[in-house]
PDB file of C-alpha atoms in Angstrom:
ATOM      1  CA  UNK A  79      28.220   0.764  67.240  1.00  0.00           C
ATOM      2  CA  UNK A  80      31.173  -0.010  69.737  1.00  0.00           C
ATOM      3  CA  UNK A  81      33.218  -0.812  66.949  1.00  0.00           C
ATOM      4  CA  UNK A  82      32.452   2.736  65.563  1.00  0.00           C
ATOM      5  CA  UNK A  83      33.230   3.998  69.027  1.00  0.00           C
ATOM      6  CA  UNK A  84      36.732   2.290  69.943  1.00  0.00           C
ATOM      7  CA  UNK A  85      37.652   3.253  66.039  1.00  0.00           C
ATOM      8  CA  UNK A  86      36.783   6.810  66.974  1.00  0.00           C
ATOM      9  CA  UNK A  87      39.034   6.517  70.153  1.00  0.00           C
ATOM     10  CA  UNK A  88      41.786   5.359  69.016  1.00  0.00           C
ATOM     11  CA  UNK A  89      41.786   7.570  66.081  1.00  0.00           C
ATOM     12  CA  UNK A  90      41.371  11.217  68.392  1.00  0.00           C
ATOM     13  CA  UNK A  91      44.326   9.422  70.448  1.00  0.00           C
ATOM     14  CA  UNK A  92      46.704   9.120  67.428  1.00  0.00           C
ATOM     15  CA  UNK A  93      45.646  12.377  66.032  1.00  0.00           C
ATOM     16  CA  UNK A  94      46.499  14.047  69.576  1.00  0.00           C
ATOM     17  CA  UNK A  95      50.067  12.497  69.632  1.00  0.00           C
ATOM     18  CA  UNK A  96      50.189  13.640  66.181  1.00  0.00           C
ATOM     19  CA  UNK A  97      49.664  17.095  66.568  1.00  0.00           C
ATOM     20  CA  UNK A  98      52.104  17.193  69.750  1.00  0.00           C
ATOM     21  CA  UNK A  99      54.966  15.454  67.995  1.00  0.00           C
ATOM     22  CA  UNK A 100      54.884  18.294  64.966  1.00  0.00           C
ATOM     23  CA  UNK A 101      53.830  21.003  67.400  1.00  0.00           C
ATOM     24  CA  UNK A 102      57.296  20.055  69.950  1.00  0.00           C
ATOM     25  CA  UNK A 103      59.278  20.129  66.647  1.00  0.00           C
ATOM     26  CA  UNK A 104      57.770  23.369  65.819  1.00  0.00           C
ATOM     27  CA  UNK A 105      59.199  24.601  68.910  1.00  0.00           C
ATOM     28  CA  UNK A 106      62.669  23.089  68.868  1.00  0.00           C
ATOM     29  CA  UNK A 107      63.153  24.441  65.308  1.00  0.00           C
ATOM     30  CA  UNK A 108      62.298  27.875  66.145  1.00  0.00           C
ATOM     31  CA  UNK A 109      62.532  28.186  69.597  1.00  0.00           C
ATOM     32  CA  UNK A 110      66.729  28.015  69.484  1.00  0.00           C
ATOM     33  CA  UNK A 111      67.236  29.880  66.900  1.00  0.00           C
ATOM     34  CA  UNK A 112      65.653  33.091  68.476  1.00  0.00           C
ATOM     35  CA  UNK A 113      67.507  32.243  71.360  1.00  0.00           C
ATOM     36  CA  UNK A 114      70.667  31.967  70.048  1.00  0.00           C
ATOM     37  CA  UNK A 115      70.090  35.216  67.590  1.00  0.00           C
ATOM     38  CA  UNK A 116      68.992  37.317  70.561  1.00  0.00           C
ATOM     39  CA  UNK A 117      72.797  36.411  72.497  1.00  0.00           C
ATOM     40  CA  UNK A 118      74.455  37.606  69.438  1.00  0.00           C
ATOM     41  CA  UNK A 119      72.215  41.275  69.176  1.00  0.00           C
ATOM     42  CA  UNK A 120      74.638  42.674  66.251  1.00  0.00           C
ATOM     43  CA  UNK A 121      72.987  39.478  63.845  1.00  0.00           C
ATOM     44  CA  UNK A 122      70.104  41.013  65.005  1.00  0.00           C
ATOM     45  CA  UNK A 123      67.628  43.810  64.172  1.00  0.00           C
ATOM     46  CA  UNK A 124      63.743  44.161  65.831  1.00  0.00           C
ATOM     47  CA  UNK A 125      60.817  45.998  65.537  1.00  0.00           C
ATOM     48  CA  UNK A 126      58.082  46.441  67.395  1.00  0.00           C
ATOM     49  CA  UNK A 127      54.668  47.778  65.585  1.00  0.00           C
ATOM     50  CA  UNK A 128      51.938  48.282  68.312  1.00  0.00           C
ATOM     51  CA  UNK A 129      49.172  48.204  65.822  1.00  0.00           C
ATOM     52  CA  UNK A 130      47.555  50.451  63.116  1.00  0.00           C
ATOM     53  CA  UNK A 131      45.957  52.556  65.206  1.00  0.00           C
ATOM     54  CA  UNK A 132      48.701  53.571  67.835  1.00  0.00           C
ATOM     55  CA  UNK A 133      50.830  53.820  64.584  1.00  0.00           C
ATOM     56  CA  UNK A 134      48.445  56.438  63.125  1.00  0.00           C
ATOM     57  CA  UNK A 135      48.067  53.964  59.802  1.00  0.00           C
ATOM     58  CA  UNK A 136      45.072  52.129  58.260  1.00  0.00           C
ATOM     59  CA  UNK A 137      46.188  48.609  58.107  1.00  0.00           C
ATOM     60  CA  UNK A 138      47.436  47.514  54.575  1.00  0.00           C
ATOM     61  CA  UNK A 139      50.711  47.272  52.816  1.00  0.00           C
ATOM     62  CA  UNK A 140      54.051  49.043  53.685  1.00  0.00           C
ATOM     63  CA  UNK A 141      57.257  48.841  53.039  1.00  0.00           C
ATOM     64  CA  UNK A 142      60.090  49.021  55.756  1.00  0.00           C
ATOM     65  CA  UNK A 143      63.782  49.862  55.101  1.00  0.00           C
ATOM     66  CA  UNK A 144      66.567  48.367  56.056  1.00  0.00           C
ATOM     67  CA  UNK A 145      69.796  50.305  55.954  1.00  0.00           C
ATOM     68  CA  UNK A 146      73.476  49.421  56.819  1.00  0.00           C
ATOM     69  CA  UNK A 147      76.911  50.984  55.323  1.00  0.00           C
ATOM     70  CA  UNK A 148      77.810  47.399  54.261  1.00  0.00           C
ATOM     71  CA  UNK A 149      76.287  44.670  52.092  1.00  0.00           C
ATOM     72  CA  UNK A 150      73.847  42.131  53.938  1.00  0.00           C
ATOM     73  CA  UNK A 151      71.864  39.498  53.657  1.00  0.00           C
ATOM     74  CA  UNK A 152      68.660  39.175  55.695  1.00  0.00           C
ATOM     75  CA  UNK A 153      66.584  36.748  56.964  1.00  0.00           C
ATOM     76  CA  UNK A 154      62.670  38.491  57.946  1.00  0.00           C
ATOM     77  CA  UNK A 155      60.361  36.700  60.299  1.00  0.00           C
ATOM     78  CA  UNK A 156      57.841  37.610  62.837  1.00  0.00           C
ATOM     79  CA  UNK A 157      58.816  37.011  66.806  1.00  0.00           C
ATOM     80  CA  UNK A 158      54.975  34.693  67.601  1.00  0.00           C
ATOM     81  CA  UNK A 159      54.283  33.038  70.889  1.00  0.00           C
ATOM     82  CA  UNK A 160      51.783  29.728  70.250  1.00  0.00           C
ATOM     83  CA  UNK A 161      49.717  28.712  73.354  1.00  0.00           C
ATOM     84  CA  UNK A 162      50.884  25.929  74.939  1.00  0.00           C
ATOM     85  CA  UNK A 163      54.259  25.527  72.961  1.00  0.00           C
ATOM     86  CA  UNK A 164      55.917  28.624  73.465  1.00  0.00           C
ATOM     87  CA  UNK A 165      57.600  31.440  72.153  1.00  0.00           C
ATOM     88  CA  UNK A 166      59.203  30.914  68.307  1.00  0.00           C
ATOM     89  CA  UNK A 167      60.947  32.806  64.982  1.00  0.00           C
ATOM     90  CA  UNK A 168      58.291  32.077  61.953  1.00  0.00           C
ATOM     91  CA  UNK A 169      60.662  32.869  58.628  1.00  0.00           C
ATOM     92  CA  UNK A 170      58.737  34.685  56.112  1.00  0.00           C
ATOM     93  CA  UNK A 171      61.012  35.733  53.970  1.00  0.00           C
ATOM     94  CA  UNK A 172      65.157  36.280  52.994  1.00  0.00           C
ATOM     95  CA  UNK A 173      66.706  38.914  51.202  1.00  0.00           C
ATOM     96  CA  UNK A 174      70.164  40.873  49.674  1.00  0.00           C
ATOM     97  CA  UNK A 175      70.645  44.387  50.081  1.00  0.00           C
ATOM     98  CA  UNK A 176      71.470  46.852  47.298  1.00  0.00           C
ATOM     99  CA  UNK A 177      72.565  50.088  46.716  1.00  0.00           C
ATOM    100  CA  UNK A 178      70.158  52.982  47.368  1.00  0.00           C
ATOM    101  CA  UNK A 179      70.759  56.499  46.287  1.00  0.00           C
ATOM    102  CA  UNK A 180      72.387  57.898  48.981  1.00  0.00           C
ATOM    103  CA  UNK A 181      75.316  55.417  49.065  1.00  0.00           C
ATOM    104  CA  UNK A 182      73.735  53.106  51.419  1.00  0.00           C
ATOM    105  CA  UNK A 183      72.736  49.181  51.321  1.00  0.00           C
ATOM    106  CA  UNK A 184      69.143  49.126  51.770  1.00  0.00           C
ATOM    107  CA  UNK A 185      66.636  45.744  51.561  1.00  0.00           C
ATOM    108  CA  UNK A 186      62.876  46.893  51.504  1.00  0.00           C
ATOM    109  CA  UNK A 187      60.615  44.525  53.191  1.00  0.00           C
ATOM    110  CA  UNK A 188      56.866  45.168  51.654  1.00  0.00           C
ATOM    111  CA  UNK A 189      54.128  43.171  54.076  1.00  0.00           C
ATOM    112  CA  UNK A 190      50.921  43.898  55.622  1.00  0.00           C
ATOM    113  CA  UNK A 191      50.554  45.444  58.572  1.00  0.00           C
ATOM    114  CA  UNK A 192      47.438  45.276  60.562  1.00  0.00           C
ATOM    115  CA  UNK A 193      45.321  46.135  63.492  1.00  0.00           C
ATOM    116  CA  UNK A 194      47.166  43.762  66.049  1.00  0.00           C
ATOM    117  CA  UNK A 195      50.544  44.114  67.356  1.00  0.00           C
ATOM    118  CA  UNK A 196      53.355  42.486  65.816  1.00  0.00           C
ATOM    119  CA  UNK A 197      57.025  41.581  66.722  1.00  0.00           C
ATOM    120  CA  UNK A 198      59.296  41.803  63.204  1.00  0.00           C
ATOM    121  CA  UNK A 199      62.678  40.299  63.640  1.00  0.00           C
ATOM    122  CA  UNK A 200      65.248  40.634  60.996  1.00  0.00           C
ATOM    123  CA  UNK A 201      68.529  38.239  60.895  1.00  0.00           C
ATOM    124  CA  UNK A 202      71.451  39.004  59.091  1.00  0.00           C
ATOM    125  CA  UNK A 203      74.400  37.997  58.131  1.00  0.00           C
ATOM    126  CA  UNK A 204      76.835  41.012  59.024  1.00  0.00           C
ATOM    127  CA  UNK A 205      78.242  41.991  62.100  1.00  0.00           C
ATOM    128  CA  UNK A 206      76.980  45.941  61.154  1.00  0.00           C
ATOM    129  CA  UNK A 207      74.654  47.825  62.439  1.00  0.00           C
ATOM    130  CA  UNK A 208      71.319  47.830  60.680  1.00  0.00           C
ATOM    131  CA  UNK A 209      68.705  50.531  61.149  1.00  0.00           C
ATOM    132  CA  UNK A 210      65.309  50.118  60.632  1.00  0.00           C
ATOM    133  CA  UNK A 211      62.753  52.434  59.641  1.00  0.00           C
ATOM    134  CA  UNK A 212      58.747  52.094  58.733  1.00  0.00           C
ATOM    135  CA  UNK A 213      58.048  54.002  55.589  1.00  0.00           C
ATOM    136  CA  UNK A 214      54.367  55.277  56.389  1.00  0.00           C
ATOM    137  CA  UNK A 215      53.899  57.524  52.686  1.00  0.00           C
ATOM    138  CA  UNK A 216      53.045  55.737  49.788  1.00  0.00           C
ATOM    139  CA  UNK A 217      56.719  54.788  48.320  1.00  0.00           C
ATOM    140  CA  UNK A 218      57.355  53.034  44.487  1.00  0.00           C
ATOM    141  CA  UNK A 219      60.335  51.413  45.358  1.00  0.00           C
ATOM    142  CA  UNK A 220      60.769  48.030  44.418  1.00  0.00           C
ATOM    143  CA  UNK A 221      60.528  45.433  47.318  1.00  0.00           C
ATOM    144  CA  UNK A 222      63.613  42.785  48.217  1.00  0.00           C
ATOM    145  CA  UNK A 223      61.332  41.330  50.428  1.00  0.00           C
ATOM    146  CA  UNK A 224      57.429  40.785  49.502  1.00  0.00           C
ATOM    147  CA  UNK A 225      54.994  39.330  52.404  1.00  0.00           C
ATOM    148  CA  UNK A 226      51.439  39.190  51.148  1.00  0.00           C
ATOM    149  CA  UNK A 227      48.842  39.350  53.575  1.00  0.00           C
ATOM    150  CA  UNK A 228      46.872  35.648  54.188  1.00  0.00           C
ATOM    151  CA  UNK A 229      43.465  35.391  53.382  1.00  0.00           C
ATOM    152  CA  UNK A 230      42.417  35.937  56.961  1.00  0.00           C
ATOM    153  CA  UNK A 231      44.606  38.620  57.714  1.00  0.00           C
ATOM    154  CA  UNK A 232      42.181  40.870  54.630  1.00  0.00           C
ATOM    155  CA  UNK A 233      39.306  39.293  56.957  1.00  0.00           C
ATOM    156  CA  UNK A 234      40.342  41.465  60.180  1.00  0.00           C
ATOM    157  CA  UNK A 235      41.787  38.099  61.675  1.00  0.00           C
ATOM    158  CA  UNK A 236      45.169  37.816  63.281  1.00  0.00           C
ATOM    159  CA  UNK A 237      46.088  40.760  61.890  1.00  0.00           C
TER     160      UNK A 237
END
């Protein structure tokens, strides 16, 4: 029975310095790049969705549109702060802009939104401005970027 114990022990204690050492490199590998990104604000595009309900929407798939005059390339992610380790840039997707029909280079991002408030950060790769804009009807253009909802987010959880 001690045996069982001390192997118990020692196990929880490796598993703890574990789950730091991945958790610290988490952090370093997102926490600089946001930093960095946010000092250079043209590379930059953000925006903030409160929620469904203070956006008037019932939480499920939409499509955002990102427009500049030039071709871009983005990278999308979500802006997330993790208890205990900080604030980070999650990557969720990456994608090339195209030609719409009125002349501009557009990338539509397609991912869930849901009841909880989310950060979405978009880098690129051009020094142009790129506007942003939440496309609330239903809309059948094709996505650049696709972001399925996880399996808890269709629970109500996280989202």
């Amino acid at each position: 029975m001690d045996i069982l114990i001390g192997f118990l022990g020692v196990s929880l204690a490796i598993s703890v310095g574990v789950a730091w050492f991945f958790g610290s490199e988490y952090r370093k590998k997102t926490g600089f790049a946001l930093a960095f990104f946010n000092h250079s604000s043209k590379l930059l595009t953000r925006y903030e969705y409160p929620g469904a309900q203070k956006q008037g929407l019932k939480p499920g798939m939409y499509n955002f549109a990102l427009r500049s005059d030039r071709p871009f390339e983005t990278m999308a992610g979500i802006d997330i702060t993790i208890p205990l380790l900080g604030r980070g840039f999650d990557p969720i997707g990456v994608g090339t802009s195209h030609m719409n029909e009125l002349g501009q280079h557009e990338i539509v991002h397609r991912t869930y939104l849901g009841n909880g408030p989310v950060i979405f950060v978009w880098v690129h790769n051009s020094g142009m401005p790129v506007t942003v804009t939440l496309l609330a009807n239903e809309d059948d253009r094709l996505p650049t970027i696709h972001t399925p909802p996880h399996w808890f987010q269709k629970l109500g959880f996280f989202s």
